[in-house]
Amino acid sequence: MALEVRTGLRKVRCSAVNQHGPVVQGALLRRRLIELRRLARLTQEEVARDLEWHTSKLIRIEGGRTGVSRVDLDALGHLYGVSDPAVMEELRHLNREARSKAWWSSFKNDVSDAYLTYIGFEAGASAIRQFQPLAIPGLLQTEAYAETLVDAATDMAILKQLVQLRKLRQETLRHRPVPPCELFVLDEAVIRRRVGVRRDRTIMPTQLRHMVEVAEGNEHISIRIVPFESGSHVGMVRGAFTLLEFDNGLGELLHRENGDLHETLVGEDPRIRHVRADFEAILDEALDPTESLALILETAASME
């Protein structure tokens, strides 16, 4: 399956075939198990009673707070009336993939579990749409910019690890067999703020030129700028957010963060629909891709 995503003035076909990663595979497994339980017209309490479990165990499994063993998975499949061997093998495959070790697990001592979960979803997304009113998105940052930004907000002991994490996020996404579509909409304030100027005056202009090179060198990446001349817009109230899309029936995901606080919503939550509408409204205020890149280069030149 492929998605068509609006990235600027064109539509780009995106896919994430066989590259979802354990977090996405785990979410798919939970979604499938819930669907099967509902098709069997069973409540969580009824399942727990029939399997002689505490109800809390099934709640934790369906909520993603614990994994499911092969024995328990087979028991659930039998109770839900799964008679097709292919369906059962699909569930086992998802479970194996969900329990596999991810590259980002090595950073578990440096960032929160909530943020690592988001990175896991990001790693398997088919499309990434992000609005940023204050800072360059992590997926576009140079190491020098990231170091300056992280240095202002965290202990030096883990600075290098956090910068490395951002670098690996960029590399793994762009080296996937089929990269995701990435659309970044930035307020003009993002490119005007001279991050790092007290350390090295070249950090910000170098960062801006890097963004242009990335966008010009990859058809799956688009950058749009909302100019000051547009006046006020809904993004000024909404704040930074990211929308992820998947090509496997998982639905859409909304991620918002404020400092160390992370919120990730998946599925049919109405807040996702509202933020999606806000993103389209912000995008309508933005310059087109060519004008946006020209403004970024003009800004870089003014800083030099």
C-alpha positions as protocol buffer text, in pm:
chain_id: "A"
residue {
  index: 1
  type: MET
  ca { x: 0 y: 0 z: 0 }
}
residue {
  index: 2
  type: ALA
  ca { x: 118 y: 355 z: -66 }
}
residue {
  index: 3
  type: LEU
  ca { x: 12 y: 696 z: 57 }
}
residue {
  index: 4
  type: GLU
  ca { x: -15 y: 1016 z: -139 }
}
residue {
  index: 5
  type: VAL
  ca { x: 95 y: 1306 z: 77 }
}
residue {
  index: 6
  type: ARG
  ca { x: 80 y: 1677 z: 0 }
}
residue {
  index: 7
  type: THR
  ca { x: 437 y: 1806 z: 36 }
}
residue {
  index: 8
  type: GLY
  ca { x: 430 y: 2154 z: -98 }
}
residue {
  index: 9
  type: LEU
  ca { x: 266 y: 2195 z: -439 }
}
residue {
  index: 10
  type: ARG
  ca { x: 288 y: 1829 z: -534 }
}
residue {
  index: 11
  type: LYS
  ca { x: 178 y: 1489 z: -413 }
}
residue {
  index: 12
  type: VAL
  ca { x: 442 y: 1229 z: -339 }
}
residue {
  index: 13
  type: ARG
  ca { x: 374 y: 857 z: -308 }
}
residue {
  index: 14
  type: CYS
  ca { x: 520 y: 712 z: 10 }
}
residue {
  index: 15
  type: SER
  ca { x: 544 y: 363 z: 153 }
}
residue {
  index: 16
  type: ALA
  ca { x: 693 y: 185 z: 452 }
}
residue {
  index: 17
  type: VAL
  ca { x: 683 y: -174 z: 333 }
}
residue {
  index: 18
  type: ASN
  ca { x: 855 y: -421 z: 571 }
}
residue {
  index: 19
  type: GLN
  ca { x: 1023 y: -145 z: 771 }
}
residue {
  index: 20
  type: HIS
  ca { x: 784 y: -68 z: 1051 }
}
residue {
  index: 21
  type: GLY
  ca { x: 993 y: -158 z: 1356 }
}
residue {
  index: 22
  type: PRO
  ca { x: 892 y: -311 z: 1691 }
}
residue {
  index: 23
  type: VAL
  ca { x: 684 y: -21 z: 1826 }
}
residue {
  index: 24
  type: VAL
  ca { x: 460 y: -8 z: 1520 }
}
residue {
  index: 25
  type: GLN
  ca { x: 438 y: -387 z: 1502 }
}
residue {
  index: 26
  type: GLY
  ca { x: 335 y: -397 z: 1867 }
}
residue {
  index: 27
  type: ALA
  ca { x: 65 y: -137 z: 1804 }
}
residue {
  index: 28
  type: LEU
  ca { x: -61 y: -337 z: 1507 }
}
residue {
  index: 29
  type: LEU
  ca { x: -75 y: -654 z: 1717 }
}
residue {
  index: 30
  type: ARG
  ca { x: -275 y: -481 z: 1991 }
}
residue {
  index: 31
  type: ARG
  ca { x: -513 y: -331 z: 1736 }
}
residue {
  index: 32
  type: ARG
  ca { x: -566 y: -673 z: 1576 }
}
residue {
  index: 33
  type: LEU
  ca { x: -628 y: -843 z: 1911 }
}
residue {
  index: 34
  type: ILE
  ca { x: -885 y: -582 z: 2010 }
}
residue {
  index: 35
  type: GLU
  ca { x: -1059 y: -622 z: 1675 }
}
residue {
  index: 36
  type: LEU
  ca { x: -1072 y: -1000 z: 1717 }
}
residue {
  index: 37
  type: ARG
  ca { x: -1209 y: -970 z: 2071 }
}
residue {
  index: 38
  type: ARG
  ca { x: -1481 y: -736 z: 1955 }
}
residue {
  index: 39
  type: LEU
  ca { x: -1568 y: -962 z: 1661 }
}
residue {
  index: 40
  type: ALA
  ca { x: -1605 y: -1244 z: 1912 }
}
residue {
  index: 41
  type: ARG
  ca { x: -1836 y: -1013 z: 2113 }
}
residue {
  index: 42
  type: LEU
  ca { x: -1635 y: -1056 z: 2430 }
}
residue {
  index: 43
  type: THR
  ca { x: -1563 y: -798 z: 2697 }
}
residue {
  index: 44
  type: GLN
  ca { x: -1227 y: -774 z: 2871 }
}
residue {
  index: 45
  type: GLU
  ca { x: -1387 y: -914 z: 3184 }
}
residue {
  index: 46
  type: GLU
  ca { x: -1526 y: -1216 z: 2997 }
}
residue {
  index: 47
  type: VAL
  ca { x: -1189 y: -1291 z: 2837 }
}
residue {
  index: 48
  type: ALA
  ca { x: -1013 y: -1269 z: 3173 }
}
residue {
  index: 49
  type: ARG
  ca { x: -1272 y: -1500 z: 3331 }
}
residue {
  index: 50
  type: ASP
  ca { x: -1247 y: -1763 z: 3055 }
}
residue {
  index: 51
  type: LEU
  ca { x: -865 y: -1763 z: 3062 }
}
residue {
  index: 52
  type: GLU
  ca { x: -848 y: -1739 z: 3442 }
}
residue {
  index: 53
  type: TRP
  ca { x: -657 y: -1413 z: 3425 }
}
residue {
  index: 54
  type: HIS
  ca { x: -693 y: -1096 z: 3622 }
}
residue {
  index: 55
  type: THR
  ca { x: -871 y: -838 z: 3406 }
}
residue {
  index: 56
  type: SER
  ca { x: -577 y: -603 z: 3461 }
}
residue {
  index: 57
  type: LYS
  ca { x: -354 y: -842 z: 3264 }
}
residue {
  index: 58
  type: LEU
  ca { x: -561 y: -808 z: 2948 }
}
residue {
  index: 59
  type: ILE
  ca { x: -592 y: -433 z: 3002 }
}
residue {
  index: 60
  type: ARG
  ca { x: -212 y: -407 z: 3017 }
}
residue {
  index: 61
  type: ILE
  ca { x: -173 y: -618 z: 2701 }
}
residue {
  index: 62
  type: GLU
  ca { x: -428 y: -421 z: 2501 }
}
residue {
  index: 63
  type: GLY
  ca { x: -292 y: -93 z: 2635 }
}
residue {
  index: 64
  type: GLY
  ca { x: 65 y: -173 z: 2539 }
}
residue {
  index: 65
  type: ARG
  ca { x: 195 y: -166 z: 2895 }
}
residue {
  index: 66
  type: THR
  ca { x: 315 y: -524 z: 2878 }
}
residue {
  index: 67
  type: GLY
  ca { x: 399 y: -778 z: 2610 }
}
residue {
  index: 68
  type: VAL
  ca { x: 220 y: -1102 z: 2539 }
}
residue {
  index: 69
  type: SER
  ca { x: 384 y: -1444 z: 2553 }
}
residue {
  index: 70
  type: ARG
  ca { x: 347 y: -1702 z: 2276 }
}
residue {
  index: 71
  type: VAL
  ca { x: 133 y: -1919 z: 2507 }
}
residue {
  index: 72
  type: ASP
  ca { x: -98 y: -1631 z: 2598 }
}
residue {
  index: 73
  type: LEU
  ca { x: -124 y: -1521 z: 2236 }
}
residue {
  index: 74
  type: ASP
  ca { x: -228 y: -1871 z: 2129 }
}
residue {
  index: 75
  type: ALA
  ca { x: -483 y: -1882 z: 2410 }
}
residue {
  index: 76
  type: LEU
  ca { x: -633 y: -1552 z: 2297 }
}
residue {
  index: 77
  type: GLY
  ca { x: -645 y: -1668 z: 1935 }
}
residue {
  index: 78
  type: HIS
  ca { x: -825 y: -1989 z: 2035 }
}
residue {
  index: 79
  type: LEU
  ca { x: -1075 y: -1802 z: 2252 }
}
residue {
  index: 80
  type: TYR
  ca { x: -1145 y: -1550 z: 1974 }
}
residue {
  index: 81
  type: GLY
  ca { x: -1217 y: -1831 z: 1728 }
}
residue {
  index: 82
  type: VAL
  ca { x: -915 y: -1782 z: 1502 }
}
residue {
  index: 83
  type: SER
  ca { x: -925 y: -2099 z: 1291 }
}
residue {
  index: 84
  type: ASP
  ca { x: -720 y: -1983 z: 992 }
}
residue {
  index: 85
  type: PRO
  ca { x: -351 y: -2086 z: 1041 }
}
residue {
  index: 86
  type: ALA
  ca { x: -241 y: -1791 z: 827 }
}
residue {
  index: 87
  type: VAL
  ca { x: -413 y: -1543 z: 1058 }
}
residue {
  index: 88
  type: MET
  ca { x: -261 y: -1704 z: 1363 }
}
residue {
  index: 89
  type: GLU
  ca { x: 84 y: -1699 z: 1205 }
}
residue {
  index: 90
  type: GLU
  ca { x: 37 y: -1329 z: 1123 }
}
residue {
  index: 91
  type: LEU
  ca { x: -32 y: -1261 z: 1491 }
}
residue {
  index: 92
  type: ARG
  ca { x: 275 y: -1460 z: 1596 }
}
residue {
  index: 93
  type: HIS
  ca { x: 489 y: -1274 z: 1343 }
}
residue {
  index: 94
  type: LEU
  ca { x: 371 y: -936 z: 1474 }
}
residue {
  index: 95
  type: ASN
  ca { x: 446 y: -1052 z: 1827 }
}
residue {
  index: 96
  type: ARG
  ca { x: 798 y: -1165 z: 1736 }
}
residue {
  index: 97
  type: GLU
  ca { x: 867 y: -834 z: 1565 }
}
residue {
  index: 98
  type: ALA
  ca { x: 719 y: -638 z: 1857 }
}
residue {
  index: 99
  type: ARG
  ca { x: 955 y: -813 z: 2099 }
}
residue {
  index: 100
  type: SER
  ca { x: 1268 y: -754 z: 1887 }
}
residue {
  index: 101
  type: LYS
  ca { x: 1533 y: -507 z: 2002 }
}
residue {
  index: 102
  type: ALA
  ca { x: 1532 y: -164 z: 1839 }
}
residue {
  index: 103
  type: TRP
  ca { x: 1836 y: 55 z: 1771 }
}
residue {
  index: 104
  type: TRP
  ca { x: 1697 y: 331 z: 1994 }
}
residue {
  index: 105
  type: SER
  ca { x: 1682 y: 102 z: 2299 }
}
residue {
  index: 106
  type: SER
  ca { x: 2047 y: 187 z: 2370 }
}
residue {
  index: 107
  type: PHE
  ca { x: 1932 y: 539 z: 2464 }
}
residue {
  index: 108
  type: LYS
  ca { x: 1685 y: 424 z: 2731 }
}
residue {
  index: 109
  type: ASN
  ca { x: 1898 y: 572 z: 3011 }
}
residue {
  index: 110
  type: ASP
  ca { x: 1919 y: 912 z: 2843 }
}
residue {
  index: 111
  type: VAL
  ca { x: 1560 y: 997 z: 2746 }
}
residue {
  index: 112
  type: SER
  ca { x: 1213 y: 910 z: 2870 }
}
residue {
  index: 113
  type: ASP
  ca { x: 1028 y: 595 z: 2772 }
}
residue {
  index: 114
  type: ALA
  ca { x: 752 y: 815 z: 2626 }
}
residue {
  index: 115
  type: TYR
  ca { x: 997 y: 982 z: 2389 }
}
residue {
  index: 116
  type: LEU
  ca { x: 1155 y: 652 z: 2284 }
}
residue {
  index: 117
  type: THR
  ca { x: 806 y: 519 z: 2207 }
}
residue {
  index: 118
  type: TYR
  ca { x: 747 y: 818 z: 1982 }
}
residue {
  index: 119
  type: ILE
  ca { x: 1078 y: 755 z: 1805 }
}
residue {
  index: 120
  type: GLY
  ca { x: 965 y: 397 z: 1748 }
}
residue {
  index: 121
  type: PHE
  ca { x: 647 y: 519 z: 1580 }
}
residue {
  index: 122
  type: GLU
  ca { x: 845 y: 775 z: 1380 }
}
residue {
  index: 123
  type: ALA
  ca { x: 1079 y: 501 z: 1258 }
}
residue {
  index: 124
  type: GLY
  ca { x: 788 y: 315 z: 1096 }
}
residue {
  index: 125
  type: ALA
  ca { x: 588 y: 610 z: 964 }
}
residue {
  index: 126
  type: SER
  ca { x: 505 y: 658 z: 598 }
}
residue {
  index: 127
  type: ALA
  ca { x: 458 y: 1033 z: 634 }
}
residue {
  index: 128
  type: ILE
  ca { x: 582 y: 1287 z: 887 }
}
residue {
  index: 129
  type: ARG
  ca { x: 422 y: 1631 z: 907 }
}
residue {
  index: 130
  type: GLN
  ca { x: 552 y: 1876 z: 1164 }
}
residue {
  index: 131
  type: PHE
  ca { x: 490 y: 2236 z: 1265 }
}
residue {
  index: 132
  type: GLN
  ca { x: 757 y: 2420 z: 1461 }
}
residue {
  index: 133
  type: PRO
  ca { x: 715 y: 2779 z: 1585 }
}
residue {
  index: 134
  type: LEU
  ca { x: 1044 y: 2809 z: 1777 }
}
residue {
  index: 135
  type: ALA
  ca { x: 1323 y: 2571 z: 1671 }
}
residue {
  index: 136
  type: ILE
  ca { x: 1457 y: 2379 z: 1373 }
}
residue {
  index: 137
  type: PRO
  ca { x: 1300 y: 2029 z: 1374 }
}
residue {
  index: 138
  type: GLY
  ca { x: 1531 y: 1758 z: 1508 }
}
residue {
  index: 139
  type: LEU
  ca { x: 1519 y: 1572 z: 1176 }
}
residue {
  index: 140
  type: LEU
  ca { x: 1674 y: 1876 z: 1003 }
}
residue {
  index: 141
  type: GLN
  ca { x: 1929 y: 1984 z: 1264 }
}
residue {
  index: 142
  type: THR
  ca { x: 2304 y: 1993 z: 1214 }
}
residue {
  index: 143
  type: GLU
  ca { x: 2518 y: 1856 z: 1494 }
}
residue {
  index: 144
  type: ALA
  ca { x: 2639 y: 2205 z: 1592 }
}
residue {
  index: 145
  type: TYR
  ca { x: 2284 y: 2341 z: 1612 }
}
residue {
  index: 146
  type: ALA
  ca { x: 2165 y: 2037 z: 1807 }
}
residue {
  index: 147
  type: GLU
  ca { x: 2454 y: 2065 z: 2052 }
}
residue {
  index: 148
  type: THR
  ca { x: 2376 y: 2432 z: 2115 }
}
residue {
  index: 149
  type: LEU
  ca { x: 2006 y: 2367 z: 2161 }
}
residue {
  index: 150
  type: VAL
  ca { x: 2051 y: 2061 z: 2384 }
}
residue {
  index: 151
  type: ASP
  ca { x: 2330 y: 2231 z: 2582 }
}
residue {
  index: 152
  type: ALA
  ca { x: 2083 y: 2500 z: 2688 }
}
residue {
  index: 153
  type: ALA
  ca { x: 1837 y: 2246 z: 2826 }
}
residue {
  index: 154
  type: THR
  ca { x: 2021 y: 1947 z: 2971 }
}
residue {
  index: 155
  type: ASP
  ca { x: 2318 y: 1813 z: 3165 }
}
residue {
  index: 156
  type: MET
  ca { x: 2647 y: 1802 z: 2973 }
}
residue {
  index: 157
  type: ALA
  ca { x: 2690 y: 1437 z: 3071 }
}
residue {
  index: 158
  type: ILE
  ca { x: 2425 y: 1321 z: 2825 }
}
residue {
  index: 159
  type: LEU
  ca { x: 2456 y: 1598 z: 2564 }
}
residue {
  index: 160
  type: LYS
  ca { x: 2653 y: 1385 z: 2319 }
}
residue {
  index: 161
  type: GLN
  ca { x: 2408 y: 1098 z: 2351 }
}
residue {
  index: 162
  type: LEU
  ca { x: 2111 y: 1320 z: 2274 }
}
residue {
  index: 163
  type: VAL
  ca { x: 2283 y: 1471 z: 1972 }
}
residue {
  index: 164
  type: GLN
  ca { x: 2376 y: 1122 z: 1852 }
}
residue {
  index: 165
  type: LEU
  ca { x: 2014 y: 1015 z: 1889 }
}
residue {
  index: 166
  type: ARG
  ca { x: 1898 y: 1297 z: 1662 }
}
residue {
  index: 167
  type: LYS
  ca { x: 2164 y: 1209 z: 1408 }
}
residue {
  index: 168
  type: LEU
  ca { x: 2061 y: 842 z: 1404 }
}
residue {
  index: 169
  type: ARG
  ca { x: 1694 y: 938 z: 1363 }
}
residue {
  index: 170
  type: GLN
  ca { x: 1783 y: 1132 z: 1050 }
}
residue {
  index: 171
  type: GLU
  ca { x: 2008 y: 862 z: 905 }
}
residue {
  index: 172
  type: THR
  ca { x: 1778 y: 566 z: 965 }
}
residue {
  index: 173
  type: LEU
  ca { x: 1477 y: 738 z: 811 }
}
residue {
  index: 174
  type: ARG
  ca { x: 1659 y: 855 z: 500 }
}
residue {
  index: 175
  type: HIS
  ca { x: 1834 y: 525 z: 442 }
}
residue {
  index: 176
  type: ARG
  ca { x: 1517 y: 317 z: 457 }
}
residue {
  index: 177
  type: PRO
  ca { x: 1441 y: 128 z: 132 }
}
residue {
  index: 178
  type: VAL
  ca { x: 1147 y: 366 z: 86 }
}
residue {
  index: 179
  type: PRO
  ca { x: 1191 y: 682 z: 296 }
}
residue {
  index: 180
  type: PRO
  ca { x: 889 y: 852 z: 451 }
}
residue {
  index: 181
  type: CYS
  ca { x: 751 y: 1178 z: 317 }
}
residue {
  index: 182
  type: GLU
  ca { x: 861 y: 1460 z: 547 }
}
residue {
  index: 183
  type: LEU
  ca { x: 685 y: 1797 z: 544 }
}
residue {
  index: 184
  type: PHE
  ca { x: 807 y: 2065 z: 783 }
}
residue {
  index: 185
  type: VAL
  ca { x: 621 y: 2393 z: 830 }
}
residue {
  index: 186
  type: LEU
  ca { x: 815 y: 2654 z: 1027 }
}
residue {
  index: 187
  type: ASP
  ca { x: 728 y: 2998 z: 1152 }
}
residue {
  index: 188
  type: GLU
  ca { x: 969 y: 3260 z: 1016 }
}
residue {
  index: 189
  type: ALA
  ca { x: 1086 y: 3317 z: 1374 }
}
residue {
  index: 190
  type: VAL
  ca { x: 1256 y: 2976 z: 1359 }
}
residue {
  index: 191
  type: ILE
  ca { x: 1495 y: 3079 z: 1084 }
}
residue {
  index: 192
  type: ARG
  ca { x: 1551 y: 3432 z: 1219 }
}
residue {
  index: 193
  type: ARG
  ca { x: 1664 y: 3331 z: 1569 }
}
residue {
  index: 194
  type: ARG
  ca { x: 2044 y: 3321 z: 1579 }
}
residue {
  index: 195
  type: VAL
  ca { x: 2087 y: 3003 z: 1779 }
}
residue {
  index: 196
  type: GLY
  ca { x: 2450 y: 2956 z: 1886 }
}
residue {
  index: 197
  type: VAL
  ca { x: 2562 y: 3311 z: 1805 }
}
residue {
  index: 198
  type: ARG
  ca { x: 2751 y: 3346 z: 2135 }
}
residue {
  index: 199
  type: ARG
  ca { x: 2946 y: 3028 z: 2062 }
}
residue {
  index: 200
  type: ASP
  ca { x: 3002 y: 3052 z: 1687 }
}
residue {
  index: 201
  type: ARG
  ca { x: 2838 y: 3300 z: 1450 }
}
residue {
  index: 202
  type: THR
  ca { x: 2844 y: 3045 z: 1167 }
}
residue {
  index: 203
  type: ILE
  ca { x: 2623 y: 2788 z: 1341 }
}
residue {
  index: 204
  type: MET
  ca { x: 2289 y: 2935 z: 1230 }
}
residue {
  index: 205
  type: PRO
  ca { x: 2371 y: 3026 z: 868 }
}
residue {
  index: 206
  type: THR
  ca { x: 2531 y: 2683 z: 827 }
}
residue {
  index: 207
  type: GLN
  ca { x: 2216 y: 2524 z: 970 }
}
residue {
  index: 208
  type: LEU
  ca { x: 1995 y: 2718 z: 730 }
}
residue {
  index: 209
  type: ARG
  ca { x: 2201 y: 2622 z: 426 }
}
residue {
  index: 210
  type: HIS
  ca { x: 2197 y: 2260 z: 543 }
}
residue {
  index: 211
  type: MET
  ca { x: 1817 y: 2264 z: 548 }
}
residue {
  index: 212
  type: VAL
  ca { x: 1807 y: 2387 z: 190 }
}
residue {
  index: 213
  type: GLU
  ca { x: 2053 y: 2121 z: 78 }
}
residue {
  index: 214
  type: VAL
  ca { x: 1845 y: 1849 z: 244 }
}
residue {
  index: 215
  type: ALA
  ca { x: 1522 y: 1968 z: 85 }
}
residue {
  index: 216
  type: GLU
  ca { x: 1674 y: 2015 z: -261 }
}
residue {
  index: 217
  type: GLY
  ca { x: 1847 y: 1678 z: -251 }
}
residue {
  index: 218
  type: ASN
  ca { x: 1549 y: 1465 z: -149 }
}
residue {
  index: 219
  type: GLU
  ca { x: 1212 y: 1461 z: -324 }
}
residue {
  index: 220
  type: HIS
  ca { x: 1049 y: 1319 z: -11 }
}
residue {
  index: 221
  type: ILE
  ca { x: 1137 y: 1624 z: 200 }
}
residue {
  index: 222
  type: SER
  ca { x: 968 y: 1963 z: 183 }
}
residue {
  index: 223
  type: ILE
  ca { x: 1012 y: 2276 z: 396 }
}
residue {
  index: 224
  type: ARG
  ca { x: 757 y: 2557 z: 411 }
}
residue {
  index: 225
  type: ILE
  ca { x: 793 y: 2890 z: 591 }
}
residue {
  index: 226
  type: VAL
  ca { x: 503 y: 3090 z: 737 }
}
residue {
  index: 227
  type: PRO
  ca { x: 627 y: 3450 z: 687 }
}
residue {
  index: 228
  type: PHE
  ca { x: 582 y: 3730 z: 937 }
}
residue {
  index: 229
  type: GLU
  ca { x: 374 y: 3906 z: 674 }
}
residue {
  index: 230
  type: SER
  ca { x: 104 y: 3641 z: 717 }
}
residue {
  index: 231
  type: GLY
  ca { x: 26 y: 3792 z: 1056 }
}
residue {
  index: 232
  type: SER
  ca { x: -119 y: 3577 z: 1332 }
}
residue {
  index: 233
  type: HIS
  ca { x: -206 y: 3213 z: 1266 }
}
residue {
  index: 234
  type: VAL
  ca { x: -341 y: 2916 z: 1459 }
}
residue {
  index: 235
  type: GLY
  ca { x: 8 y: 2772 z: 1507 }
}
residue {
  index: 236
  type: MET
  ca { x: 93 y: 3054 z: 1745 }
}
residue {
  index: 237
  type: VAL
  ca { x: -169 y: 2916 z: 1984 }
}
residue {
  index: 238
  type: ARG
  ca { x: -135 y: 2546 z: 1899 }
}
residue {
  index: 239
  type: GLY
  ca { x: 243 y: 2525 z: 1950 }
}
residue {
  index: 240
  type: ALA
  ca { x: 474 y: 2258 z: 1809 }
}
residue {
  index: 241
  type: PHE
  ca { x: 331 y: 1923 z: 1703 }
}
residue {
  index: 242
  type: THR
  ca { x: 396 y: 1627 z: 1475 }
}
residue {
  index: 243
  type: LEU
  ca { x: 149 y: 1415 z: 1279 }
}
residue {
  index: 244
  type: LEU
  ca { x: 255 y: 1068 z: 1164 }
}
residue {
  index: 245
  type: GLU
  ca { x: 77 y: 854 z: 906 }
}
residue {
  index: 246
  type: PHE
  ca { x: 115 y: 482 z: 840 }
}
residue {
  index: 247
  type: ASP
  ca { x: 37 y: 267 z: 538 }
}
residue {
  index: 248
  type: ASN
  ca { x: -69 y: -42 z: 734 }
}
residue {
  index: 249
  type: GLY
  ca { x: -407 y: 49 z: 878 }
}
residue {
  index: 250
  type: LEU
  ca { x: -267 y: 178 z: 1208 }
}
residue {
  index: 251
  type: GLY
  ca { x: -422 y: 519 z: 1157 }
}
residue {
  index: 252
  type: GLU
  ca { x: -277 y: 860 z: 1236 }
}
residue {
  index: 253
  type: LEU
  ca { x: -65 y: 965 z: 1533 }
}
residue {
  index: 254
  type: LEU
  ca { x: -29 y: 1302 z: 1703 }
}
residue {
  index: 255
  type: HIS
  ca { x: 277 y: 1385 z: 1911 }
}
residue {
  index: 256
  type: ARG
  ca { x: 323 y: 1698 z: 2118 }
}
residue {
  index: 257
  type: GLU
  ca { x: 605 y: 1785 z: 2352 }
}
residue {
  index: 258
  type: ASN
  ca { x: 683 y: 2062 z: 2594 }
}
residue {
  index: 259
  type: GLY
  ca { x: 1023 y: 2024 z: 2751 }
}
residue {
  index: 260
  type: ASP
  ca { x: 1035 y: 1680 z: 2910 }
}
residue {
  index: 261
  type: LEU
  ca { x: 660 y: 1627 z: 2878 }
}
residue {
  index: 262
  type: HIS
  ca { x: 551 y: 1409 z: 2585 }
}
residue {
  index: 263
  type: GLU
  ca { x: 199 y: 1326 z: 2468 }
}
residue {
  index: 264
  type: THR
  ca { x: 133 y: 1071 z: 2195 }
}
residue {
  index: 265
  type: LEU
  ca { x: -219 y: 999 z: 2070 }
}
residue {
  index: 266
  type: VAL
  ca { x: -301 y: 718 z: 1827 }
}
residue {
  index: 267
  type: GLY
  ca { x: -620 y: 611 z: 1655 }
}
residue {
  index: 268
  type: GLU
  ca { x: -957 y: 783 z: 1652 }
}
residue {
  index: 269
  type: ASP
  ca { x: -896 y: 1046 z: 1920 }
}
residue {
  index: 270
  type: PRO
  ca { x: -1087 y: 1359 z: 1805 }
}
residue {
  index: 271
  type: ARG
  ca { x: -793 y: 1579 z: 1902 }
}
residue {
  index: 272
  type: ILE
  ca { x: -597 y: 1432 z: 1612 }
}
residue {
  index: 273
  type: ARG
  ca { x: -862 y: 1546 z: 1366 }
}
residue {
  index: 274
  type: HIS
  ca { x: -860 y: 1900 z: 1511 }
}
residue {
  index: 275
  type: VAL
  ca { x: -481 y: 1929 z: 1492 }
}
residue {
  index: 276
  type: ARG
  ca { x: -481 y: 1793 z: 1136 }
}
residue {
  index: 277
  type: ALA
  ca { x: -723 y: 2072 z: 1038 }
}
residue {
  index: 278
  type: ASP
  ca { x: -499 y: 2326 z: 1210 }
}
residue {
  index: 279
  type: PHE
  ca { x: -198 y: 2195 z: 1019 }
}
residue {
  index: 280
  type: GLU
  ca { x: -376 y: 2249 z: 689 }
}
residue {
  index: 281
  type: ALA
  ca { x: -472 y: 2601 z: 798 }
}
residue {
  index: 282
  type: ILE
  ca { x: -110 y: 2679 z: 886 }
}
residue {
  index: 283
  type: LEU
  ca { x: 10 y: 2529 z: 558 }
}
residue {
  index: 284
  type: ASP
  ca { x: -227 y: 2759 z: 367 }
}
residue {
  index: 285
  type: GLU
  ca { x: -48 y: 3058 z: 523 }
}
residue {
  index: 286
  type: ALA
  ca { x: 299 y: 2933 z: 422 }
}
residue {
  index: 287
  type: LEU
  ca { x: 511 y: 3032 z: 125 }
}
residue {
  index: 288
  type: ASP
  ca { x: 542 y: 2772 z: -148 }
}
residue {
  index: 289
  type: PRO
  ca { x: 850 y: 2543 z: -139 }
}
residue {
  index: 290
  type: THR
  ca { x: 1058 y: 2752 z: -381 }
}
residue {
  index: 291
  type: GLU
  ca { x: 981 y: 3078 z: -203 }
}
residue {
  index: 292
  type: SER
  ca { x: 1046 y: 2916 z: 134 }
}
residue {
  index: 293
  type: LEU
  ca { x: 1392 y: 2791 z: 39 }
}
residue {
  index: 294
  type: ALA
  ca { x: 1474 y: 3130 z: -114 }
}
residue {
  index: 295
  type: LEU
  ca { x: 1380 y: 3304 z: 212 }
}
residue {
  index: 296
  type: ILE
  ca { x: 1594 y: 3060 z: 411 }
}
residue {
  index: 297
  type: LEU
  ca { x: 1896 y: 3130 z: 189 }
}
residue {
  index: 298
  type: GLU
  ca { x: 1833 y: 3505 z: 205 }
}
residue {
  index: 299
  type: THR
  ca { x: 1824 y: 3482 z: 584 }
}
residue {
  index: 300
  type: ALA
  ca { x: 2147 y: 3281 z: 592 }
}
residue {
  index: 301
  type: ALA
  ca { x: 2319 y: 3540 z: 373 }
}
residue {
  index: 302
  type: SER
  ca { x: 2203 y: 3824 z: 600 }
}
residue {
  index: 303
  type: MET
  ca { x: 2362 y: 3649 z: 898 }
}
residue {
  index: 304
  type: GLU
  ca { x: 2696 y: 3628 z: 723 }
}
